[in-house]
CSV table of N, CA and C in Angstrom, one decimal:
chain,number,residue,atom,x,y,z
A,1,MET,N,-8.9,-20.0,-60.4
A,1,MET,CA,-10.1,-18.7,-59.7
A,1,MET,C,-10.0,-17.8,-59.9
A,2,SER,N,-11.5,-17.4,-60.2
A,2,SER,CA,-11.7,-15.8,-60.8
A,2,SER,C,-11.2,-14.9,-60.4
A,3,PHE,N,-11.3,-13.9,-61.2
A,3,PHE,CA,-11.2,-12.5,-60.2
A,3,PHE,C,-12.1,-12.2,-59.2
A,4,ASP,N,-13.3,-11.7,-60.0
A,4,ASP,CA,-15.0,-11.6,-58.8
A,4,ASP,C,-14.7,-12.8,-57.6
A,5,ARG,N,-14.2,-13.9,-58.1
A,5,ARG,CA,-13.5,-14.7,-56.0
A,5,ARG,C,-12.6,-14.7,-56.0
A,6,HIS,N,-11.6,-13.3,-56.6
A,6,HIS,CA,-10.5,-13.5,-55.7
A,6,HIS,C,-10.9,-11.8,-55.5
A,7,LYS,N,-11.5,-11.3,-55.7
A,7,LYS,CA,-12.4,-9.9,-55.4
A,7,LYS,C,-12.9,-10.2,-53.5
A,8,ASP,N,-13.8,-11.3,-53.8
A,8,ASP,CA,-14.6,-11.6,-52.7
A,8,ASP,C,-13.9,-12.1,-51.5
A,9,LEU,N,-13.1,-12.9,-52.3
A,9,LEU,CA,-12.1,-13.3,-50.8
A,9,LEU,C,-11.1,-12.3,-50.3
A,10,LEU,N,-10.9,-11.4,-51.4
A,10,LEU,CA,-10.5,-9.8,-50.2
A,10,LEU,C,-11.0,-9.5,-49.8
A,11,ASP,N,-12.1,-9.0,-49.8
A,11,ASP,CA,-13.5,-8.4,-49.0
A,11,ASP,C,-13.2,-9.1,-47.6
A,12,ARG,N,-14.0,-10.9,-47.6
A,12,ARG,CA,-14.0,-11.5,-46.6
A,12,ARG,C,-13.0,-11.6,-45.8
A,13,LEU,N,-11.1,-11.5,-46.6
A,13,LEU,CA,-10.3,-11.0,-45.4
A,13,LEU,C,-10.4,-9.8,-45.3
A,14,GLY,N,-10.7,-8.9,-45.8
A,14,GLY,CA,-10.7,-7.4,-44.8
A,14,GLY,C,-11.4,-7.5,-43.6
A,15,ALA,N,-13.0,-8.3,-44.3
A,15,ALA,CA,-13.9,-7.9,-43.2
A,15,ALA,C,-13.0,-8.4,-41.8
A,16,THR,N,-13.0,-10.1,-41.8
A,16,THR,CA,-12.8,-10.5,-41.0
A,16,THR,C,-11.2,-9.6,-40.4
A,17,GLY,N,-10.6,-9.3,-41.5
A,17,GLY,CA,-9.4,-8.4,-40.6
A,17,GLY,C,-9.4,-7.2,-39.5
A,18,SER,N,-10.7,-7.0,-39.9
A,18,SER,CA,-10.8,-5.6,-39.8
A,18,SER,C,-11.7,-5.8,-38.3
A,19,LEU,N,-12.6,-6.7,-38.2
A,19,LEU,CA,-12.8,-7.1,-37.3
A,19,LEU,C,-12.6,-7.4,-36.3
A,20,LEU,N,-11.3,-8.2,-36.3
A,20,LEU,CA,-10.1,-8.9,-35.5
A,20,LEU,C,-9.2,-7.4,-34.8
A,21,CYS,N,-9.4,-6.8,-36.0
A,21,CYS,CA,-8.6,-5.4,-35.2
A,21,CYS,C,-9.6,-4.7,-34.6
A,22,ALA,N,-11.0,-4.8,-34.3
A,22,ALA,CA,-11.5,-4.5,-33.9
A,22,ALA,C,-11.6,-4.9,-32.1
A,23,ILE,N,-11.8,-5.7,-32.3
A,23,ILE,CA,-11.9,-6.6,-30.8
A,23,ILE,C,-10.5,-6.5,-30.2
A,24,HIS,N,-9.4,-6.5,-30.8
A,24,HIS,CA,-8.2,-6.6,-30.0
A,24,HIS,C,-8.1,-5.0,-29.6
A,25,CYS,N,-8.7,-3.8,-29.7
A,25,CYS,CA,-8.6,-2.9,-29.6
A,25,CYS,C,-9.5,-2.3,-28.5
A,26,ALA,N,-11.0,-3.2,-28.5
A,26,ALA,CA,-12.3,-3.8,-27.5
A,26,ALA,C,-11.3,-3.7,-26.1
A,27,LEU,N,-9.9,-5.0,-26.5
A,27,LEU,CA,-10.4,-6.0,-25.5
A,27,LEU,C,-8.9,-5.2,-25.3
A,28,THR,N,-8.4,-4.5,-25.3
A,28,THR,CA,-6.8,-4.1,-25.1
A,28,THR,C,-7.2,-3.2,-24.0
A,29,PRO,N,-7.8,-1.9,-22.9
A,29,PRO,CA,-7.8,-1.9,-21.7
A,29,PRO,C,-8.3,-2.8,-21.1
A,30,LEU,N,-8.9,-4.3,-21.6
A,30,LEU,CA,-9.6,-5.6,-20.6
A,30,LEU,C,-7.8,-6.1,-20.2
A,31,LEU,N,-7.2,-6.2,-21.5
A,31,LEU,CA,-6.4,-7.1,-20.6
A,31,LEU,C,-5.0,-6.8,-20.2
A,32,LEU,N,-5.0,-5.0,-20.3
A,32,LEU,CA,-3.3,-4.1,-19.5
A,32,LEU,C,-3.7,-5.1,-18.2
A,33,ALA,N,-3.7,-5.5,-17.0
A,33,ALA,CA,-4.0,-5.9,-16.0
A,33,ALA,C,-3.2,-7.1,-15.7
A,34,ALA,N,-3.8,-7.5,-17.2
A,34,ALA,CA,-3.2,-9.1,-17.3
A,34,ALA,C,-1.6,-9.3,-18.4
A,35,VAL,N,-1.7,-7.9,-18.6
A,35,VAL,CA,-0.2,-8.4,-19.3
A,35,VAL,C,0.9,-9.3,-18.8
A,36,PRO,N,1.5,-9.0,-17.6
A,36,PRO,CA,2.1,-9.5,-17.3
A,36,PRO,C,2.1,-10.6,-16.6
A,37,ALA,N,1.5,-11.0,-16.5
A,37,ALA,CA,1.2,-12.9,-15.8
A,37,ALA,C,0.8,-13.6,-17.0
A,38,LEU,N,0.3,-12.9,-18.0
A,38,LEU,CA,0.0,-13.7,-19.2
A,38,LEU,C,1.5,-13.7,-20.3
A,39,GLY,N,2.1,-12.6,-19.8
A,39,GLY,CA,3.1,-12.5,-20.8
A,39,GLY,C,2.6,-12.2,-22.0
A,40,LEU,N,1.7,-11.2,-22.2
A,40,LEU,CA,0.9,-10.7,-23.4
A,40,LEU,C,1.9,-9.5,-24.2
A,41,GLY,N,3.1,-9.1,-24.2
A,41,GLY,CA,3.3,-8.1,-24.1
A,41,GLY,C,3.2,-7.8,-26.6
A,42,LEU,N,3.4,-8.7,-26.9
A,42,LEU,CA,2.9,-8.7,-28.3
A,42,LEU,C,1.9,-8.3,-28.5
A,43,TRP,N,0.7,-8.4,-27.6
A,43,TRP,CA,-1.0,-7.4,-27.4
A,43,TRP,C,-0.5,-6.6,-27.7
A,44,PHE,N,0.3,-5.5,-27.0
A,44,PHE,CA,0.5,-3.8,-27.0
A,44,PHE,C,1.5,-3.5,-27.9
A,45,ASP,N,1.9,-4.6,-28.7
A,45,ASP,CA,3.3,-3.6,-29.2
A,45,ASP,C,3.0,-3.0,-30.8
A,46,ARG,N,3.2,-1.5,-30.6
A,46,ARG,CA,3.2,-0.3,-31.4
A,46,ARG,C,3.3,-0.7,-33.3
A,47,SER,N,4.6,-1.4,-33.1
A,47,SER,CA,5.2,-2.3,-34.3
A,47,SER,C,3.8,-3.3,-35.3
A,48,LEU,N,3.2,-3.9,-33.8
A,48,LEU,CA,2.1,-4.8,-34.6
A,48,LEU,C,1.0,-4.0,-34.9
A,49,GLU,N,0.2,-2.9,-34.3
A,49,GLU,CA,-0.4,-1.8,-34.4
A,49,GLU,C,-0.1,-1.2,-35.7
A,50,LEU,N,0.9,-0.6,-35.9
A,50,LEU,CA,1.3,0.1,-37.0
A,50,LEU,C,0.5,-1.4,-38.0
A,51,ALA,N,1.8,-2.2,-38.1
A,51,ALA,CA,1.4,-3.6,-39.1
A,51,ALA,C,-0.1,-3.8,-39.8
A,52,LEU,N,-1.0,-3.8,-38.2
A,52,LEU,CA,-2.4,-3.9,-38.9
A,52,LEU,C,-2.7,-3.1,-39.7
A,53,VAL,N,-2.9,-1.9,-39.2
A,53,VAL,CA,-3.5,-0.6,-39.7
A,53,VAL,C,-2.4,0.0,-40.7
A,54,VAL,N,-1.7,-0.8,-41.5
A,54,VAL,CA,-1.3,-0.5,-42.9
A,54,VAL,C,-1.7,-1.7,-43.5
A,55,PHE,N,-1.9,-2.8,-42.9
A,55,PHE,CA,-2.4,-4.1,-44.0
A,55,PHE,C,-4.4,-3.9,-44.4
A,56,VAL,N,-4.7,-2.9,-43.7
A,56,VAL,CA,-5.7,-2.8,-43.4
A,56,VAL,C,-6.3,-1.9,-44.5
A,57,THR,N,-5.4,-0.9,-44.3
A,57,THR,CA,-5.2,0.2,-45.2
A,57,THR,C,-4.8,-0.4,-46.8
A,58,LEU,N,-4.4,-1.5,-46.3
A,58,LEU,CA,-4.3,-1.5,-48.0
A,58,LEU,C,-4.8,-2.0,-49.1
A,59,LEU,N,-5.6,-2.7,-48.1
A,59,LEU,CA,-6.6,-4.0,-48.2
A,59,LEU,C,-7.6,-3.3,-48.3
A,60,GLY,N,-8.5,-2.5,-47.8
A,60,GLY,CA,-9.5,-2.0,-48.0
A,60,GLY,C,-9.3,-0.7,-49.4
A,61,ALA,N,-8.0,0.3,-49.7
A,61,ALA,CA,-8.6,0.8,-50.6
A,61,ALA,C,-8.2,0.1,-52.3
A,62,SER,N,-7.9,-1.2,-51.9
A,62,SER,CA,-7.9,-1.7,-53.0
A,62,SER,C,-9.2,-3.0,-53.3
A,63,SER,N,-9.0,-3.4,-52.2
A,63,SER,CA,-10.6,-4.3,-52.4
A,63,SER,C,-11.9,-3.2,-53.5
A,64,LEU,N,-12.4,-2.1,-52.3
A,64,LEU,CA,-13.2,-1.9,-52.2
A,64,LEU,C,-13.2,-0.6,-53.6
A,65,GLY,N,-12.0,0.3,-53.9
A,65,GLY,CA,-11.7,0.5,-55.2
A,65,GLY,C,-11.6,-0.4,-56.6
A,66,TRP,N,-11.2,-0.9,-56.3
A,66,TRP,CA,-12.0,-2.3,-57.5
A,66,TRP,C,-13.3,-2.6,-57.6
A,67,SER,N,-14.1,-2.9,-56.6
A,67,SER,CA,-15.4,-2.7,-56.9
A,67,SER,C,-16.2,-1.5,-56.9
A,68,TYR,N,-15.7,-0.3,-56.2
A,68,TYR,CA,-16.8,1.0,-56.9
A,68,TYR,C,-16.8,0.8,-58.6
A,69,ARG,N,-15.0,0.6,-59.1
A,69,ARG,CA,-15.4,0.9,-60.3
A,69,ARG,C,-16.2,-0.3,-61.2
A,70,ARG,N,-16.9,-1.5,-60.4
A,70,ARG,CA,-17.8,-2.4,-60.8
A,70,ARG,C,-19.5,-1.7,-60.4
A,71,HIS,N,-19.5,-1.8,-59.2
A,71,HIS,CA,-20.7,-1.4,-58.5
A,71,HIS,C,-21.6,0.3,-58.8
A,72,ARG,N,-20.1,1.4,-58.9
A,72,ARG,CA,-20.6,2.3,-58.4
A,72,ARG,C,-21.2,2.3,-58.0
A,73,SER,N,-21.1,2.6,-56.0
A,73,SER,CA,-21.9,3.0,-55.3
A,73,SER,C,-21.0,3.5,-53.9
A,74,LEU,N,-21.5,4.9,-53.1
A,74,LEU,CA,-20.2,5.1,-52.7
A,74,LEU,C,-20.5,4.4,-51.4
A,75,ARG,N,-21.7,4.3,-50.6
A,75,ARG,CA,-21.7,3.3,-49.2
A,75,ARG,C,-20.5,2.6,-48.8
A,76,ALA,N,-20.0,1.7,-49.6
A,76,ALA,CA,-18.6,0.7,-48.9
A,76,ALA,C,-17.9,2.6,-48.7
A,77,LEU,N,-17.4,3.4,-49.7
A,77,LEU,CA,-16.3,4.0,-49.5
A,77,LEU,C,-16.8,4.9,-48.4
A,78,GLY,N,-18.3,5.4,-48.0
A,78,GLY,CA,-18.5,6.2,-47.5
A,78,GLY,C,-18.1,5.7,-45.9
A,79,LEU,N,-17.9,4.2,-45.6
A,79,LEU,CA,-17.6,4.1,-44.3
A,79,LEU,C,-16.1,3.5,-44.4
A,80,LEU,N,-15.4,3.2,-45.4
A,80,LEU,CA,-14.1,2.8,-45.2
A,80,LEU,C,-13.3,4.1,-44.7
A,81,VAL,N,-14.3,5.1,-45.5
A,81,VAL,CA,-12.9,6.9,-45.6
A,81,VAL,C,-12.6,6.5,-44.0
A,82,PRO,N,-13.9,7.0,-43.0
A,82,PRO,CA,-14.1,7.5,-41.7
A,82,PRO,C,-13.1,6.2,-40.8
A,83,GLY,N,-13.2,5.0,-41.2
A,83,GLY,CA,-12.7,3.7,-40.3
A,83,GLY,C,-11.5,3.7,-40.3
A,84,LEU,N,-10.5,4.8,-41.7
A,84,LEU,CA,-9.4,4.3,-41.8
A,84,LEU,C,-8.4,5.1,-41.5
A,85,ALA,N,-9.6,6.9,-41.1
A,85,ALA,CA,-9.3,7.9,-40.7
A,85,ALA,C,-9.3,7.4,-38.8
A,86,ALA,N,-10.0,7.3,-38.2
A,86,ALA,CA,-9.9,6.9,-36.9
A,86,ALA,C,-9.1,6.2,-36.7
A,87,LEU,N,-8.8,5.3,-38.1
A,87,LEU,CA,-7.9,4.0,-37.1
A,87,LEU,C,-6.4,4.3,-37.5
A,88,TRP,N,-5.8,5.8,-38.4
A,88,TRP,CA,-4.7,6.2,-38.9
A,88,TRP,C,-4.6,8.0,-37.3
A,89,ALA,N,-5.7,7.9,-36.9
A,89,ALA,CA,-6.1,9.4,-36.0
A,89,ALA,C,-5.3,8.1,-34.4
A,90,GLY,N,-5.6,7.1,-34.2
A,90,GLY,CA,-5.5,6.8,-32.7
A,90,GLY,C,-3.8,5.7,-32.8
A,91,LEU,N,-3.2,6.3,-33.9
A,91,LEU,CA,-2.1,4.8,-34.2
A,91,LEU,C,-1.3,7.0,-34.3
A,92,VAL,N,-1.7,8.1,-34.4
A,92,VAL,CA,-0.7,8.5,-35.0
A,92,VAL,C,-0.9,10.1,-34.1
A,93,TYR,N,-1.7,9.9,-33.7
A,93,TYR,CA,-2.2,11.5,-32.8
A,93,TYR,C,-2.0,10.8,-31.4
A,94,ALA,N,-0.8,11.2,-31.2
A,94,ALA,CA,-0.5,11.4,-29.7
A,94,ALA,C,-1.7,11.6,-28.2
A,95,PRO,N,-2.6,12.4,-28.0
A,95,PRO,CA,-3.7,12.7,-27.0
A,95,PRO,C,-4.1,11.2,-27.0
A,96,LEU,N,-4.3,10.5,-28.5
A,96,LEU,CA,-5.2,9.3,-28.8
A,96,LEU,C,-4.7,8.5,-28.5
A,97,HIS,N,-3.3,8.1,-29.1
A,97,HIS,CA,-2.7,7.0,-28.8
A,97,HIS,C,-1.9,6.8,-26.8
A,98,GLU,N,-2.0,7.5,-26.3
A,98,GLU,CA,-1.7,7.5,-25.4
A,98,GLU,C,-2.4,7.5,-24.4
A,99,SER,N,-3.8,7.3,-24.3
A,99,SER,CA,-4.8,7.3,-23.5
A,99,SER,C,-5.4,5.6,-24.0
A,100,ALA,N,-5.7,5.3,-23.0
A,100,ALA,CA,-5.8,3.9,-23.0
A,100,ALA,C,-7.5,3.2,-23.3
A,101,LEU,N,-8.4,4.2,-23.0
A,101,LEU,CA,-10.0,4.7,-22.8
A,101,LEU,C,-10.3,4.6,-24.3
A,102,PRO,N,-9.3,6.1,-24.7
A,102,PRO,CA,-9.8,7.0,-25.8
A,102,PRO,C,-8.8,6.3,-27.2
A,103,HIS,N,-8.4,5.4,-26.7
A,103,HIS,CA,-7.4,4.7,-28.4
A,103,HIS,C,-8.3,3.8,-28.4
A,104,ALA,N,-8.3,2.9,-26.9
A,104,ALA,CA,-9.2,1.5,-27.5
A,104,ALA,C,-10.5,2.4,-28.4
A,105,VAL,N,-11.3,3.4,-27.9
A,105,VAL,CA,-12.8,3.7,-27.9
A,105,VAL,C,-12.8,3.9,-29.9
A,106,VAL,N,-11.8,5.1,-30.3
A,106,VAL,CA,-11.3,5.2,-31.1
A,106,VAL,C,-10.9,4.1,-32.4
A,107,MET,N,-10.5,3.6,-32.0
A,107,MET,CA,-9.1,1.9,-32.8
A,107,MET,C,-10.5,0.8,-33.2
A,108,THR,N,-11.4,0.5,-32.1
A,108,THR,CA,-12.7,-0.7,-32.0
A,108,THR,C,-13.9,0.5,-33.5
A,109,LEU,N,-13.9,1.7,-33.4
A,109,LEU,CA,-14.8,1.9,-33.6
A,109,LEU,C,-14.5,1.7,-35.4
A,110,GLY,N,-12.9,2.4,-35.9
A,110,GLY,CA,-12.5,2.8,-37.0
A,110,GLY,C,-12.4,1.0,-37.3
A,111,GLY,N,-11.7,0.0,-36.5
A,111,GLY,CA,-12.0,-1.4,-37.5
A,111,GLY,C,-13.2,-2.2,-38.1
A,112,THR,N,-14.4,-1.4,-36.6
A,112,THR,CA,-15.2,-2.0,-36.8
A,112,THR,C,-16.0,-1.1,-38.3
A,113,LEU,N,-16.0,0.4,-38.8
A,113,LEU,CA,-16.7,1.1,-39.8
A,113,LEU,C,-15.6,0.4,-40.9
A,114,VAL,N,-14.3,-0.3,-41.0
A,114,VAL,CA,-13.5,-1.2,-42.1
A,114,VAL,C,-14.2,-2.6,-42.4
A,115,GLY,N,-14.8,-3.4,-41.7
A,115,GLY,CA,-15.3,-4.5,-41.2
A,115,GLY,C,-16.9,-4.4,-41.8
A,116,VAL,N,-17.0,-3.6,-41.7
A,116,VAL,CA,-18.3,-3.4,-41.9
A,116,VAL,C,-18.7,-2.9,-43.6
A,117,ALA,N,-17.6,-2.3,-43.9
A,117,ALA,CA,-17.4,-1.6,-45.5
A,117,ALA,C,-17.1,-2.5,-45.8
A,118,HIS,N,-16.2,-3.1,-45.9
A,118,HIS,CA,-16.1,-4.7,-46.3
A,118,HIS,C,-17.1,-5.6,-46.8
A,119,LEU,N,-18.4,-5.9,-45.4
A,119,LEU,CA,-19.4,-7.2,-45.6
A,119,LEU,C,-20.2,-6.2,-46.7
A,120,LEU,N,-20.2,-4.6,-46.7
A,120,LEU,CA,-21.2,-4.4,-47.3
A,120,LEU,C,-20.9,-3.6,-48.7
A,121,ASN,N,-19.6,-4.0,-48.9
A,121,ASN,CA,-18.7,-4.4,-50.7
A,121,ASN,C,-19.2,-5.3,-51.3
A,122,LEU,N,-19.3,-6.7,-49.9
A,122,LEU,CA,-19.1,-7.7,-50.8
A,122,LEU,C,-20.5,-8.2,-51.0
A,123,ARG,N,-21.9,-7.7,-50.1
A,123,ARG,CA,-23.5,-7.5,-51.4
A,123,ARG,C,-23.4,-6.5,-52.3
A,124,LEU,N,-22.7,-5.4,-51.9
A,124,LEU,CA,-22.7,-4.9,-53.6
A,124,LEU,C,-22.4,-5.4,-54.7
A,125,ASN,N,-21.2,-6.1,-54.5
A,125,ASN,CA,-20.7,-7.4,-55.7
A,125,ASN,C,-22.1,-8.3,-55.8
A,126,HIS,N,-22.3,-8.6,-54.8
A,126,HIS,CA,-23.2,-10.0,-55.2
A,126,HIS,C,-24.7,-9.0,-55.7
A,127,GLY,N,-24.8,-8.5,-55.4
A,127,GLY,CA,-25.8,-7.7,-55.9
A,127,GLY,C,-25.9,-6.4,-57.5
A,128,HIS,N,-24.4,-7.2,-58.1
A,128,HIS,CA,-24.8,-6.0,-59.2
A,128,HIS,C,-25.4,-7.1,-60.4
A,129,VAL,N,-25.6,-6.2,-61.6
A,129,VAL,CA,-26.2,-7.3,-62.9
A,129,VAL,C,-25.4,-6.9,-63.7
A,130,HIS,N,-25.4,-7.7,-64.1
A,130,HIS,CA,-25.0,-7.1,-65.6
A,130,HIS,C,-26.1,-6.6,-66.9
A,131,ASP,N,-26.0,-5.5,-67.6
A,131,ASP,CA,-27.0,-5.3,-68.7
A,131,ASP,C,-26.7,-3.8,-69.1
A,132,ALA,N,-27.4,-3.3,-69.9
A,132,ALA,CA,-26.5,-1.9,-70.4
A,132,ALA,C,-26.0,-1.1,-69.9
A,133,SER,N,-26.7,-0.6,-68.9
A,133,SER,CA,-25.8,0.1,-67.6
A,133,SER,C,-24.8,-0.1,-66.8
A,134,CYS,N,-24.6,-0.9,-66.9
A,134,CYS,CA,-22.4,-1.4,-66.8
A,134,CYS,C,-22.1,0.1,-66.9
A,135,ALA,N,-21.1,-0.4,-66.4
A,135,ALA,CA,-20.2,0.6,-67.1
A,135,ALA,C,-18.7,0.3,-67.3
A,136,HIS,N,-18.4,-1.5,-66.9
A,136,HIS,CA,-17.2,-2.1,-68.2
A,136,HIS,C,-17.5,-3.0,-68.4
């Protein structure tokens, strides 16, 4: 597998993971009543949420960082950075983390921004033309 295809796979994985994270965060308040009946305790586990945010951060930073060197566009990073900031704020800022609806909103927004950043990054990478203006 070529390096470019590997980076595309990372962006696809990042977009999918981030959007799944956003869905998880959006559905969390709706499932609160169903947790005892359905045995969904893992869905609300803080360590799962921390693992997802760390994974999304590492994947997003590495994938979009590599790609920035190729396409030199800040648009994808301009979505990634506020998305990650929202995810981390929802995770570590107690007033957000301890309130179900604000937590769900900020985490859903963050996950969506990160997912869209990965999709935009894919588009920027595929729109790149190798010519004399390339920086690599």
